[in-house]
Tab-separated table of C-alpha atoms and ligand atoms in Angstrom:
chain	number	residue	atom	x	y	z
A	282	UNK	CA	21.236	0.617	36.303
A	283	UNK	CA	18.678	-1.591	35.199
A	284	UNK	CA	19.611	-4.602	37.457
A	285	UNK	CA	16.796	-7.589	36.902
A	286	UNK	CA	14.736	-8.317	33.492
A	287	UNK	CA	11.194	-10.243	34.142
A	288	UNK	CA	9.916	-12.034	30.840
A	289	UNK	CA	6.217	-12.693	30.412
A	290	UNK	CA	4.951	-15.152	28.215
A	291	UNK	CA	1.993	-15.318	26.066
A	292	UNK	CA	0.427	-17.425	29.060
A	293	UNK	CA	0.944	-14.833	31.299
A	294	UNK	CA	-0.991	-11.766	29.307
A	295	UNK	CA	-3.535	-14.213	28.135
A	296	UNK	CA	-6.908	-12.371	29.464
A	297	UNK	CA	-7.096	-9.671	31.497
A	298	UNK	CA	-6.997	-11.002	34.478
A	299	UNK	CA	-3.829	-12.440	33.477
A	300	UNK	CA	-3.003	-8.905	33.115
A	301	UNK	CA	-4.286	-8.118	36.401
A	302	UNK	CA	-1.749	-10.620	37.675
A	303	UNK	CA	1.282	-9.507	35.986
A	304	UNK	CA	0.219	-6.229	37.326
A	305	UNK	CA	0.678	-7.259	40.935
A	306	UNK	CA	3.762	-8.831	40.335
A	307	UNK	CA	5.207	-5.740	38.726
A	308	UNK	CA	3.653	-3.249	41.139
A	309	UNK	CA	5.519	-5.333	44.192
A	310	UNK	CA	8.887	-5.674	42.441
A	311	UNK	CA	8.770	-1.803	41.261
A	312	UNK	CA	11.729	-0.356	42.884
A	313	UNK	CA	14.112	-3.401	42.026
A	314	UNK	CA	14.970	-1.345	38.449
A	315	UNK	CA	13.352	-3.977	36.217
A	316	UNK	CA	12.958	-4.443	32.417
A	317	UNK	CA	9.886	-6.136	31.505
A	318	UNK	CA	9.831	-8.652	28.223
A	319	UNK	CA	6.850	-9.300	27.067
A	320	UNK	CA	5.047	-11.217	24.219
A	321	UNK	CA	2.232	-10.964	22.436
A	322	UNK	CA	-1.062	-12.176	24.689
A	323	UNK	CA	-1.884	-15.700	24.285
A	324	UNK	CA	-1.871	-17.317	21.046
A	325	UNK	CA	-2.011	-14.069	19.134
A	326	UNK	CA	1.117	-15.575	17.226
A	327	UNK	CA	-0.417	-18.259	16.258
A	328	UNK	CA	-3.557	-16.331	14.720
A	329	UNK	CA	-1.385	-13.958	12.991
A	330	UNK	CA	0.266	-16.939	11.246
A	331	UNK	CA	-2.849	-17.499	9.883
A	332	UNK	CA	-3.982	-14.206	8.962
A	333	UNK	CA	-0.484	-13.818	7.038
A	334	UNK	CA	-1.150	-17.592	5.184
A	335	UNK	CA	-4.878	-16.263	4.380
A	336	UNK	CA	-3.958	-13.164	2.819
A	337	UNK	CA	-1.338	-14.978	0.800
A	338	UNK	CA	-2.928	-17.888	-0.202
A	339	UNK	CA	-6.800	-16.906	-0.116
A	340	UNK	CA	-8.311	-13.801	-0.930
A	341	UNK	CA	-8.640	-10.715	1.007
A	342	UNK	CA	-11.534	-11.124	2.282
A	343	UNK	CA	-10.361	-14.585	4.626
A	344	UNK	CA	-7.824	-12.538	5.903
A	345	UNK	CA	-9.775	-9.698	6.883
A	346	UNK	CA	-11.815	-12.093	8.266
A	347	UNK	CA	-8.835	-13.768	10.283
A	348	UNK	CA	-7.438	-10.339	11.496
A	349	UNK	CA	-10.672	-9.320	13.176
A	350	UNK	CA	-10.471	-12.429	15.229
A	351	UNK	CA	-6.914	-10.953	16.423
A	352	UNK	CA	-8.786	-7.336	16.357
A	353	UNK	CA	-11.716	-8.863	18.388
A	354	UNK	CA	-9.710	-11.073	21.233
A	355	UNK	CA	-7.582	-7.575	21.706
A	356	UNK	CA	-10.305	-5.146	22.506
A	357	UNK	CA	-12.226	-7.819	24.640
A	358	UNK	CA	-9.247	-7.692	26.963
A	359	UNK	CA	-9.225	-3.865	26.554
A	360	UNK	CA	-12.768	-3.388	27.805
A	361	UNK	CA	-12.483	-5.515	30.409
A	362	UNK	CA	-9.250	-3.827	31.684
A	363	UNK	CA	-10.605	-0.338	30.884
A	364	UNK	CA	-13.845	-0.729	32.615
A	365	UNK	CA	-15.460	-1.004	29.074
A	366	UNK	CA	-14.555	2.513	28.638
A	367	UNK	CA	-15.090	2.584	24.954
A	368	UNK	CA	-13.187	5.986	24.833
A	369	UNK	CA	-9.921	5.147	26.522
A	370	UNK	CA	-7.085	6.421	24.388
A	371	UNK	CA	-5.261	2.897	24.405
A	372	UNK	CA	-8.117	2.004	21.820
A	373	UNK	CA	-6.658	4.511	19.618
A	374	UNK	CA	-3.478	3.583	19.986
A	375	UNK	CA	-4.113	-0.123	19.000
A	376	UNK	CA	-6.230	0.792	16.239
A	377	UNK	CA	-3.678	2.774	14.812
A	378	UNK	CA	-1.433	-0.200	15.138
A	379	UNK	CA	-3.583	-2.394	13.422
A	380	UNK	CA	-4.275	0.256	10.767
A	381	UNK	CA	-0.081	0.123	9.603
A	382	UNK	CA	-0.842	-3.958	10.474
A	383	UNK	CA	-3.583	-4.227	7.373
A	384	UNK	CA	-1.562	-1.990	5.110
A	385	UNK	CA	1.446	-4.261	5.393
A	386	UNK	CA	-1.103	-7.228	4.792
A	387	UNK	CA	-2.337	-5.763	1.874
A	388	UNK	CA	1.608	-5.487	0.180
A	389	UNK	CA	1.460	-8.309	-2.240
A	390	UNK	CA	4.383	-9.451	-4.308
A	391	UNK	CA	6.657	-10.292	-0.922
A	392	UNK	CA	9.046	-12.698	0.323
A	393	UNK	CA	6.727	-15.009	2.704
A	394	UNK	CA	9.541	-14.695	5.803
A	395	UNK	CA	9.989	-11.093	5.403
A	396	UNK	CA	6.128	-10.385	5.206
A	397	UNK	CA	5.933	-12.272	8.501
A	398	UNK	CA	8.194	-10.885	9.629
A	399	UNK	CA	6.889	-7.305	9.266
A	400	UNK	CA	3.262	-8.560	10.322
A	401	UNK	CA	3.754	-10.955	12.692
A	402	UNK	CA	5.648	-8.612	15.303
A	403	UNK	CA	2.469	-6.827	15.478
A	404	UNK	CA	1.161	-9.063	18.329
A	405	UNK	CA	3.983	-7.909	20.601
A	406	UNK	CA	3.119	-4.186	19.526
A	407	UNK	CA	-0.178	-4.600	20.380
A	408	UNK	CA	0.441	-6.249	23.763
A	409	UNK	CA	2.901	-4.439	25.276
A	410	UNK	CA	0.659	-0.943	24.286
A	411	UNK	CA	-2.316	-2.183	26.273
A	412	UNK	CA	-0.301	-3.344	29.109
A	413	UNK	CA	2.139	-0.252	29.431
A	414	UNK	CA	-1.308	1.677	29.962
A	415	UNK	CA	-2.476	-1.078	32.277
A	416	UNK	CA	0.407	-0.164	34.573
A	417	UNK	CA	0.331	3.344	34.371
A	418	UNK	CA	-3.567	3.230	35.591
A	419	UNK	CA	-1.906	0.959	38.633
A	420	UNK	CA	0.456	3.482	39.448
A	421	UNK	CA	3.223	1.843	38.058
A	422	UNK	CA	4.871	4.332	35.752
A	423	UNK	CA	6.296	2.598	32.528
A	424	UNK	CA	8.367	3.609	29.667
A	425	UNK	CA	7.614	1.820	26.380
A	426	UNK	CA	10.022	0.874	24.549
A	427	UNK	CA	10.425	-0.472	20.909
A	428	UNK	CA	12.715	-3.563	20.738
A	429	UNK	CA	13.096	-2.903	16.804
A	430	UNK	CA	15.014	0.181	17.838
A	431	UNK	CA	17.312	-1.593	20.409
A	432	UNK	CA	17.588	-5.581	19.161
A	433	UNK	CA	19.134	-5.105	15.891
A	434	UNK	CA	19.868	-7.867	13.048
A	435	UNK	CA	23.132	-8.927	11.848
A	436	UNK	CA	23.066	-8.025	8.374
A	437	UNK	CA	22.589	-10.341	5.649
A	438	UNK	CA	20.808	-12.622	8.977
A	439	UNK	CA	17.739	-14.340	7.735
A	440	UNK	CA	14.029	-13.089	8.306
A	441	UNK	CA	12.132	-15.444	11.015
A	442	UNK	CA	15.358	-16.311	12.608
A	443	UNK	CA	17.036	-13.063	12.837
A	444	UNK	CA	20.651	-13.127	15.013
A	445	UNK	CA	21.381	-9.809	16.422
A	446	UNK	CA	24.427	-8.098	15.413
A	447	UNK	CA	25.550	-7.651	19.015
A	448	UNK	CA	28.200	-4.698	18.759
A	449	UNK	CA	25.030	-2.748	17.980
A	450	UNK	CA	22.608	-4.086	19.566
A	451	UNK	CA	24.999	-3.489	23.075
A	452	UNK	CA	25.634	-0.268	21.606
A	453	UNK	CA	22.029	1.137	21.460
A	454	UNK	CA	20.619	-1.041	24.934
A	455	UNK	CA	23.571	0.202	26.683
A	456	UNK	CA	22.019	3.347	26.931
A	457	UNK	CA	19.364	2.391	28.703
A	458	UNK	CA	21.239	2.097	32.184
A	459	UNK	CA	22.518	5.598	31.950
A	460	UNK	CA	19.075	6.784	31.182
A	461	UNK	CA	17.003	4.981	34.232
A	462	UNK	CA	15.472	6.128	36.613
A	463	UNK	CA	14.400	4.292	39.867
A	464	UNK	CA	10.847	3.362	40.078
A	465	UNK	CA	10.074	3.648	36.243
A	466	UNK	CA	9.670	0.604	34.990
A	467	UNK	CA	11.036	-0.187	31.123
A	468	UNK	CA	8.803	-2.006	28.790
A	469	UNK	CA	9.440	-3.923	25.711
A	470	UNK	CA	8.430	-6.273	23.529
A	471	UNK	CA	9.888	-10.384	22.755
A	472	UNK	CA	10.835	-11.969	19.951
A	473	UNK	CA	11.209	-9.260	17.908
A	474	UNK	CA	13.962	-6.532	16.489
A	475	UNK	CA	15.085	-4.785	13.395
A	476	UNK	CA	17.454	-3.664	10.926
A	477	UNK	CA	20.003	-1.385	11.897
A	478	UNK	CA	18.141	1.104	9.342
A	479	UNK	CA	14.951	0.799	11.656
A	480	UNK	CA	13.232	0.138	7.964
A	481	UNK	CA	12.357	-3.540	8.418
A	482	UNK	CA	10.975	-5.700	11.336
A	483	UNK	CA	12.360	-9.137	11.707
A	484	UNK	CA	11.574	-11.959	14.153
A	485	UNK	CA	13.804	-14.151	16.435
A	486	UNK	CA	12.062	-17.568	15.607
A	487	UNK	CA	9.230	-18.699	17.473
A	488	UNK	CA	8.882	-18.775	21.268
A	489	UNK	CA	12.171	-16.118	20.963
A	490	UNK	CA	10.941	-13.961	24.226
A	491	UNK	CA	13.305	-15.960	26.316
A	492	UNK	CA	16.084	-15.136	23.870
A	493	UNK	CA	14.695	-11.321	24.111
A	494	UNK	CA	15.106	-10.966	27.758
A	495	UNK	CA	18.924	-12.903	27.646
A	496	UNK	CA	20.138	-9.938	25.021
A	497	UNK	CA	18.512	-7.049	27.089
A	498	UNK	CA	20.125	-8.889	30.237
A	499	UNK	CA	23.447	-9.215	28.272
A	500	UNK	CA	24.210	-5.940	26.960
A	501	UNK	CA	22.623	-4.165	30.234
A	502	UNK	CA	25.094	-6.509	32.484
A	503	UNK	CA	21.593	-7.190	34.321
A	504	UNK	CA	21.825	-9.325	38.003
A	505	UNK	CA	19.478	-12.010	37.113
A	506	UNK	CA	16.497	-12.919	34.379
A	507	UNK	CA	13.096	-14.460	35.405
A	508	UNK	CA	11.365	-15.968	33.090
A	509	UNK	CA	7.081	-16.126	34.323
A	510	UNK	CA	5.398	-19.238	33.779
A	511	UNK	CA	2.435	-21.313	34.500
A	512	UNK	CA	4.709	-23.986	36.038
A	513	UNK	CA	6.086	-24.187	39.295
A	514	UNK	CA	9.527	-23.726	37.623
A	515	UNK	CA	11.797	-26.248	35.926
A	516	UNK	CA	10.090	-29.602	35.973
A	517	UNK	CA	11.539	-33.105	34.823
A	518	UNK	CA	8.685	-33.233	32.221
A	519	UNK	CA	5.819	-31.801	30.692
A	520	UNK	CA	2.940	-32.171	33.292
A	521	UNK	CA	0.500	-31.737	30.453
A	522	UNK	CA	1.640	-34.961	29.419
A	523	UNK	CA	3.408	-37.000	32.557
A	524	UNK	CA	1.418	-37.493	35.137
A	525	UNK	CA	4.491	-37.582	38.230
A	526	UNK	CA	6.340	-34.450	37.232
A	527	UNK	CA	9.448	-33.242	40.051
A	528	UNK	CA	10.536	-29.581	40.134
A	529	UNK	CA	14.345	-29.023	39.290
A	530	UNK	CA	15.425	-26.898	42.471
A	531	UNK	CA	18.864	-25.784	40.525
A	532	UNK	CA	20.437	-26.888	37.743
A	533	UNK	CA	23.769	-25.154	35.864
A	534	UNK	CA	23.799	-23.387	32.313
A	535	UNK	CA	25.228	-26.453	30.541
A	536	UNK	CA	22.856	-28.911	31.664
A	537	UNK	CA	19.563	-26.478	31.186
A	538	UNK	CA	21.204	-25.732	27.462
A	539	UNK	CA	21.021	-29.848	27.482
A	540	UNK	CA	17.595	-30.229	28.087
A	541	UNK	CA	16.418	-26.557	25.980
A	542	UNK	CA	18.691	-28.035	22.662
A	543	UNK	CA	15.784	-31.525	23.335
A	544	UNK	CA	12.969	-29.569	23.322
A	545	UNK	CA	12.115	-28.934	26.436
A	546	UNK	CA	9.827	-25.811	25.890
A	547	UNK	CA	10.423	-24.188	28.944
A	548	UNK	CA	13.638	-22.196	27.744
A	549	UNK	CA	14.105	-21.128	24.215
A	550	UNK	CA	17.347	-23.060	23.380
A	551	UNK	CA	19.282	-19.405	22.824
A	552	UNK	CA	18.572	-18.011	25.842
A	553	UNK	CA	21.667	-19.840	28.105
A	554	UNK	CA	24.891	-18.804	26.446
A	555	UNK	CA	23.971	-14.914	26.540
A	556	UNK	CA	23.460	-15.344	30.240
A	557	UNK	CA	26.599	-17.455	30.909
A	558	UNK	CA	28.905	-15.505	29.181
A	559	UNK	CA	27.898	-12.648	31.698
A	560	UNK	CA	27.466	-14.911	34.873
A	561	UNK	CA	23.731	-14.042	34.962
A	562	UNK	CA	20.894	-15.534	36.866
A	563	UNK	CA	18.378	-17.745	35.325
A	564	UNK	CA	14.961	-17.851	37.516
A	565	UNK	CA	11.824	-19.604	36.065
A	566	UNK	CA	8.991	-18.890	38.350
A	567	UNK	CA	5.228	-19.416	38.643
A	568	UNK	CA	3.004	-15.974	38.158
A	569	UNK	CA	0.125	-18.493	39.324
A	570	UNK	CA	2.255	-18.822	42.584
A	571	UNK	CA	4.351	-16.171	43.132
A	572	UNK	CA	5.318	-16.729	46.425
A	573	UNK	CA	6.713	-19.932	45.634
A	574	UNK	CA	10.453	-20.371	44.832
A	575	UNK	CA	12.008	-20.566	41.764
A	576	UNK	CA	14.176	-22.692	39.870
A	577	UNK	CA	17.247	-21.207	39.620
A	578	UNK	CA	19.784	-21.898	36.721
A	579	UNK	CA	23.419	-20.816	37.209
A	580	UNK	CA	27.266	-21.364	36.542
A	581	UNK	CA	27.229	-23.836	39.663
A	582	UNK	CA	27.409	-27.419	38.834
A	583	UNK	CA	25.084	-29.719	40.874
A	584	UNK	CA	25.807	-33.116	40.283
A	585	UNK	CA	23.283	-34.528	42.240
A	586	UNK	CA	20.211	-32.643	40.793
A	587	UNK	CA	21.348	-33.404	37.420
A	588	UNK	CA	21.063	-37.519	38.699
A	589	UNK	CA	17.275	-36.461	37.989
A	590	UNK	CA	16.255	-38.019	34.527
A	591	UNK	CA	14.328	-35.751	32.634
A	592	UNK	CA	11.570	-36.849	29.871
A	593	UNK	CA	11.320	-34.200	26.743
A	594	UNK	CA	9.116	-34.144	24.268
A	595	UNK	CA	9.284	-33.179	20.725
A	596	UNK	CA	6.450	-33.638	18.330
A	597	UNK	CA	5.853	-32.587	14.496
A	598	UNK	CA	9.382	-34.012	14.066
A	599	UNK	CA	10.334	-34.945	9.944
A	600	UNK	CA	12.693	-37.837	9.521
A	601	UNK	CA	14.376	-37.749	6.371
A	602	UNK	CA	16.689	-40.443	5.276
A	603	UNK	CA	19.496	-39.767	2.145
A	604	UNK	CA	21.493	-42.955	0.613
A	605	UNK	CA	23.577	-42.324	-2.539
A	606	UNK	CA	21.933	-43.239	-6.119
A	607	UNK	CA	25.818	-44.888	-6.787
A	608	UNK	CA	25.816	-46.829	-4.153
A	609	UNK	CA	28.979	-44.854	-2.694
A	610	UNK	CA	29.233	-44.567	0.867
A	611	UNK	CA	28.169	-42.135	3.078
A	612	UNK	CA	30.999	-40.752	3.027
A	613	UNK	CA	32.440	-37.110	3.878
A	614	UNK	CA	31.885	-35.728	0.739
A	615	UNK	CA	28.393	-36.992	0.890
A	616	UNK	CA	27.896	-36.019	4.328
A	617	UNK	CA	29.776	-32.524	3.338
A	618	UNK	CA	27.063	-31.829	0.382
A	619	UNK	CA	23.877	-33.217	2.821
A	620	UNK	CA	24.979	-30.851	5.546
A	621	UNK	CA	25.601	-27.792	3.179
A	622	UNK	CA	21.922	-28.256	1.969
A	623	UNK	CA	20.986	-28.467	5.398
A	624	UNK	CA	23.193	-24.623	6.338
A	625	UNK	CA	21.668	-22.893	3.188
A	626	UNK	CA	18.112	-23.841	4.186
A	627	UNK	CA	18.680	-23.168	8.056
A	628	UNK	CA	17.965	-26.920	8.462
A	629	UNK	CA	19.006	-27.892	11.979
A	630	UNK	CA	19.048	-31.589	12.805
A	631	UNK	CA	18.012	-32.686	15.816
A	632	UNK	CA	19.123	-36.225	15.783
A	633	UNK	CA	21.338	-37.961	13.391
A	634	UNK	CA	22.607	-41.152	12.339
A	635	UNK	CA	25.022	-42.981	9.935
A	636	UNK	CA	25.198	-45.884	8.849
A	637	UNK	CA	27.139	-47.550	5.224
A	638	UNK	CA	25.041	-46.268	3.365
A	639	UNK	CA	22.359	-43.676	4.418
A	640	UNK	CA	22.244	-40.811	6.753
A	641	UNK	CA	18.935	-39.941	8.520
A	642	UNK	CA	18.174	-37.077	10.823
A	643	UNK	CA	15.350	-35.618	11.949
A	644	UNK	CA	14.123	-31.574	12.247
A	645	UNK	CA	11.266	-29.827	13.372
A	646	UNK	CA	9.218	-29.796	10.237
A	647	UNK	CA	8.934	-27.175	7.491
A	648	UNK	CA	7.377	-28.086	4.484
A	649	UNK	CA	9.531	-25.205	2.454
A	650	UNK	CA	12.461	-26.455	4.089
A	651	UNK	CA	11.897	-29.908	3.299
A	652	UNK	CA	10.704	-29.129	-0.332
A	653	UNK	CA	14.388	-27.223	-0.793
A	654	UNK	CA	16.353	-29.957	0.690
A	655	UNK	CA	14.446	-32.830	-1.903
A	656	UNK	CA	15.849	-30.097	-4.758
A	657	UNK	CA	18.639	-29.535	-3.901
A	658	UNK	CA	19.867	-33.178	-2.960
A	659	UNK	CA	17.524	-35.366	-5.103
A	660	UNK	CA	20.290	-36.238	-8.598
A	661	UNK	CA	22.584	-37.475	-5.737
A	662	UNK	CA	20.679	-39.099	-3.411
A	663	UNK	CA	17.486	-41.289	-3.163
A	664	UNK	CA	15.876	-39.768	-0.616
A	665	UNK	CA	12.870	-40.746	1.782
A	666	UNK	CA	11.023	-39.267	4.791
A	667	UNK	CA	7.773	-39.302	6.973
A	668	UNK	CA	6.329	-36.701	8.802
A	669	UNK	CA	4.402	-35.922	12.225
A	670	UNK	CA	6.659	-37.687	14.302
A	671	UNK	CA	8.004	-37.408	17.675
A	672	UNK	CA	11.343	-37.056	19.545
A	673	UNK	CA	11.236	-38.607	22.982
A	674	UNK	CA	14.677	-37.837	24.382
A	675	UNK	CA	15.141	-39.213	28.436
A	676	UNK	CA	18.280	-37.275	30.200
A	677	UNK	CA	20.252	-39.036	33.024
A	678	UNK	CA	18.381	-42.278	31.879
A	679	UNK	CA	20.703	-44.790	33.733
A	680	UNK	CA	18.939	-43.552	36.790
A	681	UNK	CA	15.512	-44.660	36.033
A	682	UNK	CA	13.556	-45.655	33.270
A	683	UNK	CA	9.922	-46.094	34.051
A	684	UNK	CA	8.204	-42.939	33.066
A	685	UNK	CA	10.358	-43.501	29.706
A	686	UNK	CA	8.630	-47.260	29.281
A	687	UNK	CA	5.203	-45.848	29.796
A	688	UNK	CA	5.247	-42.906	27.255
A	689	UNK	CA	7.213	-45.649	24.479
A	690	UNK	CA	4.135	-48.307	25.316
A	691	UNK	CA	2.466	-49.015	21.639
A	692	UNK	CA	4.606	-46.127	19.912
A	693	UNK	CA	6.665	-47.741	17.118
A	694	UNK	CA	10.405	-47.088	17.841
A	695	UNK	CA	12.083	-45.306	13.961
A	696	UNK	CA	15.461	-44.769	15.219
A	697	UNK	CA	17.135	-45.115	18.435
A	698	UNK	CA	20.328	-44.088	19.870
A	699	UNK	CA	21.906	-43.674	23.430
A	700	UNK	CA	24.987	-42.103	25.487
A	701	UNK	CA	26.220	-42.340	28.609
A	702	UNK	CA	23.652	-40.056	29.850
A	703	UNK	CA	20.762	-39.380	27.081
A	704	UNK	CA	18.700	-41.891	24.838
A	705	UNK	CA	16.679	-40.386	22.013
A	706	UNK	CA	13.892	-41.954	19.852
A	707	UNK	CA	12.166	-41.028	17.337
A	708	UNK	CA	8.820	-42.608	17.602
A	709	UNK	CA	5.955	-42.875	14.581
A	710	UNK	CA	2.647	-43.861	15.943
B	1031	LIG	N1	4.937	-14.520	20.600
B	1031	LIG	C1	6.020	-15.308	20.091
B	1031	LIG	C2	5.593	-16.742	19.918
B	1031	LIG	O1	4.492	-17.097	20.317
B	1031	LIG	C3	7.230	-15.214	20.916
B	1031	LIG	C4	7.146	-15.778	22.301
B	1031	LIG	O2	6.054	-15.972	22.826
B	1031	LIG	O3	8.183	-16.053	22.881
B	1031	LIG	O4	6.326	-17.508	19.363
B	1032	MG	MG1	5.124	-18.008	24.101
């Protein structure tokens, strides 16, 4: 039985001695029956976005230019993890994956999500094939294994935000437990899966690792997930932008699904309710400081930890604003044809609010998705919205409210609204 998944972010794989690092971890946890998630090393992600956009938009030759940066930062961490042993097989290995990489950069005539789809998942590819021989060379005997083959998407489920049709996906990761061994540690990649075909790659949505490591966990009725980050765990806020950040000892499912559906980045908003439903263990733990302890998230309410307010942060944040051309109100049919716009496009809103005659929400911003929802709505309603702005949300505000007054200092306030326990903003600059 595979009884604990460990999930490694981009962070944590960023250079090799990052690699080094996970290593250790891994190599001291070995006999625990583990299932590694990992994604792709740094901000590979990132630059394959880009080399997807250049070889759309540009010519060839940007993108080529683009993918050797990817091609470049990869065998960098190769030598240096391979003693700049310019022979090792990995090398072959990765070239050959970014051999079937160019080729499916080079298709032209494609649907922009499913070409991303089919290019982008390279990064996780790449980075768990250079670690799996990383750990093998420590002694720690790994078996790769290709999420595409064991994540598999619901069908007709949309390409960059693929759900998994879970009767098959527990189907085909079920196996896994009766085929473990002790002491072999699994390997596979985040954030991505495929068709039930195994033709076609598709992608869980960005920063979908988390989500990764909660299906594995799921469908292998795992003990407990831990998530590896450069934090010390859960903290009340960003510390790249608070200065007085306090680590969240325990909180329950419900209250971390709170805080992930804000924005805090620490835990893909997905990743709770596949871990509930099975009574799982969350752990978020620092692979700077191992030794420290985690934060733990489980089915056990703590009302006194969740007295804690917690700051989140949301930026590149579109608020659009609807009011009918015939001065109706905004009524439910209105609101009925807004939010159907919103379902076909995979809108989601992140705050929303009414009033006689308008409706405004906010989403993370898309330009596609905003140009579709201007189509599609535009005979009906007048329609207005500004981009790059932020969602400040504070948690279990009552309790306190000065780190909230010093992030909100010279920030012009564009909608406001407040519960018991939450008050949102959406703040232009
Ligand atoms: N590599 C993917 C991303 O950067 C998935 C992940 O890191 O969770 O979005
Ligand atoms: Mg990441």
């Amino acid at each position: 039985m595979i009884r604990k998944i460990y999930k490694f972010g981009g962070a944590s794989v960023k250079d090799a001695d990052a690699v080094r690092n996970l290593a250790r971890i891994v190599a001291k946890h070995k006999d625990e029956d583990i299932l590694l998630v990992v994604s792709a090393m740094g901000k590979t992600t990132n630059m394959l976005e880009k080399v997807v956009k250049d070889f759309r938009d540009h010519n060839g030759q940007l993108g080529i230019e683009a993918l050797k940066d990817v091609i470049d930062y990869h065998e960098g961490i190769i030598l240096d993890l391979f003693d700049g042993d310019t022979h090792h097989p990995v090398i072959e290995s990765v070239s050959s994956l970014f051999i079937e990489l160019l080729e499916k950069l080079q298709q032209t005539g494609l649907d922009y999500d499913y070409q991303y789809d089919q290019t982008v998942s390279y990064g996780e590819l790449v980075s768990t094939t250079i670690i799996q021989e990383y750990l093998n060379r420590c002694d720690v005997p790994t078996r790769w294994l290709d999420a595409r083959k064991y994540v598999i998407a619901k069908n007709g489920s949309v390409y960059r935000s693929a759900n998994p049709d879970w009767d098959e996906t527990r189907l085909r990761i079920s196996k896994l437990n009766e085929e473990h061994i002790r002491g072999i540690i699994c390997i596979t990649q985040g954030f991505i899966g495929g068709t039930a075909d195994g033709k076609h790659s598709v992608t869980l949505g960005r920063e979908g690792s988390d989500y990764t490591a909660a299906i594995f966990a799921n469908c292998l009725d795992a003990e407990e997930v831990t998530i590896w980050k450069d934090v010390d765990g859960l903290l009340n806020a960003d510390p790249k932008r608070f200065a007085e950040t306090v680590k969240i000892p325990h909180i329950s499912y419900s209250e971390a699904i709170e805080l992930a559906f804000y924005g805090a980045t620490i835990i893909h908003p997905k990743t709770i309710k596949p871990l509930q439903n099975k009574g799982i263990t969350l752990k978020v733990q620092s692979f700077l400081n191992p030794d420290h302890e985690p934060s733990v998230i489980d089915g056990n309410p703590d009302p006194d930890m969740e007295k804690n307010p917690s700051y989140i942060v949301k930026d590149n944040q579109t608020l659009v604003s609807f009011s009918p051309r015939d001065y109706s109100f905004m009524d439910e049919h209105n609101l009925r044809m807004i939010f159907a716009a919103c379902d076909d496009l995979n809108i989601h809103a992140n705050v929303i609010q009414t009033s006689a005659l308008m409706l405004s929400f906010c989403f993370d911003h898309d330009s596609n998705k905003l140009k579709g929802l201007i189509e599609m709505l535009r005979e009906t309603f007048r329609i207005k919205y500004n981009q790059g702005l932020t969602l400040f949300t504070i948690r279990h505000y009552d309790y306190s409210y000065t780190m909230g007054d010093e992030f909100l200092k010279g920030k012009k306030i564009l909608l406001q609204q407040s519960s018991r326990s939450t008050v949102q903003y959406v703040l232009g600059n």
